[in-house]
Amino acid sequence: MENSPRKEILVSSFLIMFIIHSNQVGVGILGFPRYINQYTGQDGWIVVLITGLIFHVFVWMMYVILGDEREDIIDLQKKWFGSWIGGLLNLLVMIYLLLGAVVILRTFIEVIQAWMFPELKTWIPVLMFLLLTYYVLAGGFRTVVGVSFFGVIFPLWLLITAVSPAKYASFTNLLPVFDHSLKDFVMGTKQMTLSFLGAEILLFAYPFLKNPKSSRVWAHIGIGGTTIIYLIVMIISIAFYSEEQLQQTIWSTLISWKMVELPFVERFEYIGITFWCFVIFPNVCLNIWAATRIGKKTLHIKQKYFSIVLLIVVFISCVLITTREQVDMINTITASIGTYFFYIYIPIIFLYAVVRRRVTR
Amino acid sequence: MSYKKIPMILLMCIVLTACVSTEIIDEVPVVFIAGYDKGSDDKIKGTISLQRFKPNQEVETRTFQAEARTSKGLRNQLSGVPKPITIGKMAVMLFGEEEAEHGVLRVLDSFLRDPASGRLTYVGVVEGSAGDLIKEEDEYLQGIGPFLQILIRQSIEYGNMPQNNLHFFDYKYYGKGMDPYMPLLKKNENEIVISGLALFKGEKMVGKLDLEEMFMFTLINRKHKAGLFEITLPDGNYATLYKVISDVSYKVSDGNKTPKVSIEVDINANIAQYTGDKLDKRIKNDIVDAFEKKIEQDSMKLIKKFQELQIDPLALGDRARSQTRKFDFSNWENHYPTLNISVKANADIMESGVID
């Protein structure tokens, strides 16, 4: 392809693990158990495992779709569906990516406003985040990957804090196992999908890997890491809260941080939320980066300029969302779009790719 | 590249300053303890004890009192208190007995809702008035809040009190098949003592346990390392046990029809004192027998009491849920007052000190 990236800007294949993992873990982890457990109760951890497995299948599908050549989904859609339909599809994907960036940024800022600074105006942290995003985007894909690498490494120690709520937990809450109907598990899996969204970044980052074919195992490890972290959070939440209490709790992971006792700080959440910026930031960067790729390839605008346009769009959308209900609504919308994207669109183009390759061979 | 950064840094400097109002520790009053009583006309009468940290390292404590409909509404009424009041370091929350019987959630709701409040705060009930107890703060050097916090914490860690704090209250209040409890405090002539456990049905206090009942409750509630316990032997002598470690297992059979609960308590204890002559093997066996019998009898009495009050502080319902597939709570609640429960105690004496 004439568009394929130059050799100097490629990144090592194993970094796809960090790219996928950091794009999956976001604000969802701060409160997802409640949404799953309204259907599956104490069996919520099984839903995490099921959804993790499903996403392993999606990663496999995505690798089949991407094929052997250095092409990303933007090239493929154009090649397969022509520049009009393909271009339209690309633009739709771009809107989805932007929506993802808006949702994660706005929800995190809501957390900051609810927990730390109730008087904080929305535009201030949004501006700070987006200026920094521009700075990273201006550095190119390698910088974006660097950010997502640190976005995984820096907050990793927060896993230790799971010990504190575990001290007050009663693990008999996990019994009896498998006590819900298949329908409950399906509903739970649908809810769980939102927290696993973000794996689609593989479709865009693929041509930037030094050795795309051998990156497969790292992508699966990335999904596996996400599953393990969600599993820990889920099990601790089930054991730490009683079922009905969990349904009352909006940010269950944050509240379980209240159990952390340190001599120098009374509320550990403040440290946790601050560190969570490292988790949120790569999400915003990766989503907007992928969107600028679409701008470059379909609209032929230089990424540098297009990123400014997109950042302004994200800024305005974030500021326009003001109440808890609106944040909740846009979360639900994004979740359903993402669910359709993965459960319907990806299987369709997967089949299309398989059939087409058979026919053209 | 470095030139690009400069405007960014300058912008950050402007943006990052004074986004929100500052709170300086030397100026904000910090609440360590609050007490809530039933006021006139169904209002809440709140008493808070404030500590202010003075520049010369002194700590000044003062109490304030006000009445309002909600606990956050008290803040407006506390017009004599410098603002903003911070509750982040709240150590103990007390309820007067009347307020506890009326329902504690109208106060606790604001603490569960407020992200600034902790969940390791101890909540307790005072026999009599909580406000009067807090006002006696002058007698305690470090302030009454930290004093009570240490008192309750040590009773849990070394004494005979079951684990409790705001989180556990919330857990048991919302959870199905369980009911919450709080420590019960009392003001004697010139000291504050723990007098037992206050039992709740939902948010309302409905009964209490005395110290001995509380010990039994702690032993059979969950794995626990309790403090001292004195027993009477059949021959008229007395023995005191310490480091009583209990391990309980609950078995619920036939949970969805006519449930049956059998409780097995394994206890390891050490003898701290014996009033008779010589502590030989026979007497040790006597102590074990007396102790086992006491546990079985007293805990049965305790459970009968819970059944009569129709409360479930032992979380039997939740234990039944964890052992029964497709557990039916309404069936359980119908059967609860007449539930078939048996207790089997199994005690062992580990050490008996350095003399026979």
XYZ file of C-alpha atoms in Angstrom, chain A residues 42 114-115 117 119-120 124 127-128 131-132 134-135 138-139 168-170 172-181 239-245 248 255 258-261 266-267 269-270 304, chain B residues 1 4-5 8 11-12 15-16 19-21 23 87-90 112 114-120 153 163 165 167-168 170-172 174-176 178 222 318 321-327 329:
92
model
C -23.040 -13.673 42.881
C -18.427 13.883 42.458
C -15.505 12.837 44.644
C -13.863 18.893 43.520
C -17.118 23.073 42.375
C -14.867 22.230 39.440
C -11.136 23.078 32.969
C -9.085 21.459 28.399
C -6.149 20.176 30.415
C -4.105 19.980 25.430
C -2.033 17.105 26.695
C -2.699 17.202 21.366
C 0.849 17.209 22.640
C 1.714 15.715 17.692
C 4.449 13.288 18.692
C -13.647 -7.062 55.464
C -15.097 -9.378 52.832
C -17.037 -12.578 53.275
C -19.307 -17.110 51.070
C -21.171 -14.424 49.109
C -19.845 -16.161 45.980
C -21.921 -19.268 46.727
C -23.904 -20.959 45.284
C -22.134 -21.003 41.935
C -24.121 -21.084 38.658
C -27.419 -20.179 40.282
C -28.803 -18.087 37.426
C -30.564 -18.809 34.171
C -17.488 -10.518 48.594
C -17.210 -7.022 50.014
C -20.754 -5.811 49.360
C -24.020 -7.516 50.065
C -25.974 -7.921 46.862
C -28.556 -5.238 47.579
C -25.915 -2.863 48.918
C -27.103 1.093 45.803
C -15.978 3.081 47.767
C -12.372 3.753 51.611
C -11.218 0.656 53.446
C -7.571 1.420 52.751
C -5.969 2.747 55.905
C -7.523 9.359 55.402
C -9.232 9.031 52.001
C -9.717 7.496 46.831
C -7.987 10.806 46.235
C -1.879 17.281 12.586
C 10.290 20.845 20.531
C 6.501 24.239 21.806
C 6.284 23.338 25.473
C 1.737 24.921 27.183
C -1.193 27.915 30.052
C -1.138 25.158 32.655
C -5.424 27.040 34.290
C -4.289 25.085 37.320
C -9.817 26.050 40.162
C -11.547 25.260 43.417
C -11.624 26.889 46.813
C -9.178 24.405 52.515
C -16.264 15.168 58.229
C -13.399 13.285 56.601
C -11.835 12.376 59.922
C -15.037 11.432 61.700
C -23.206 7.103 52.997
C -21.115 11.965 50.921
C -17.896 10.843 49.198
C -15.842 12.719 51.786
C -16.937 10.489 54.651
C -15.219 7.251 55.543
C -16.708 3.820 55.998
C -14.437 2.710 58.811
C -11.393 -0.764 68.173
C -16.553 -6.626 63.980
C -18.346 -0.126 61.539
C -19.643 -0.286 56.237
C -20.899 -3.340 58.129
C -24.698 -0.581 55.568
C -23.877 -4.134 54.444
C -26.308 -5.710 56.876
C -29.307 -3.529 52.749
C -28.399 -7.208 52.601
C -31.204 -9.771 52.599
C -29.365 -10.347 57.885
C -17.922 -15.896 62.769
C -27.651 -15.187 54.105
C -28.861 -18.485 50.678
C -25.218 -19.407 50.107
C -26.027 -23.081 50.691
C -29.295 -23.376 48.801
C -29.863 -23.200 45.068
C -32.617 -20.818 43.947
C -33.112 -19.710 47.514
C -36.402 -15.666 50.871
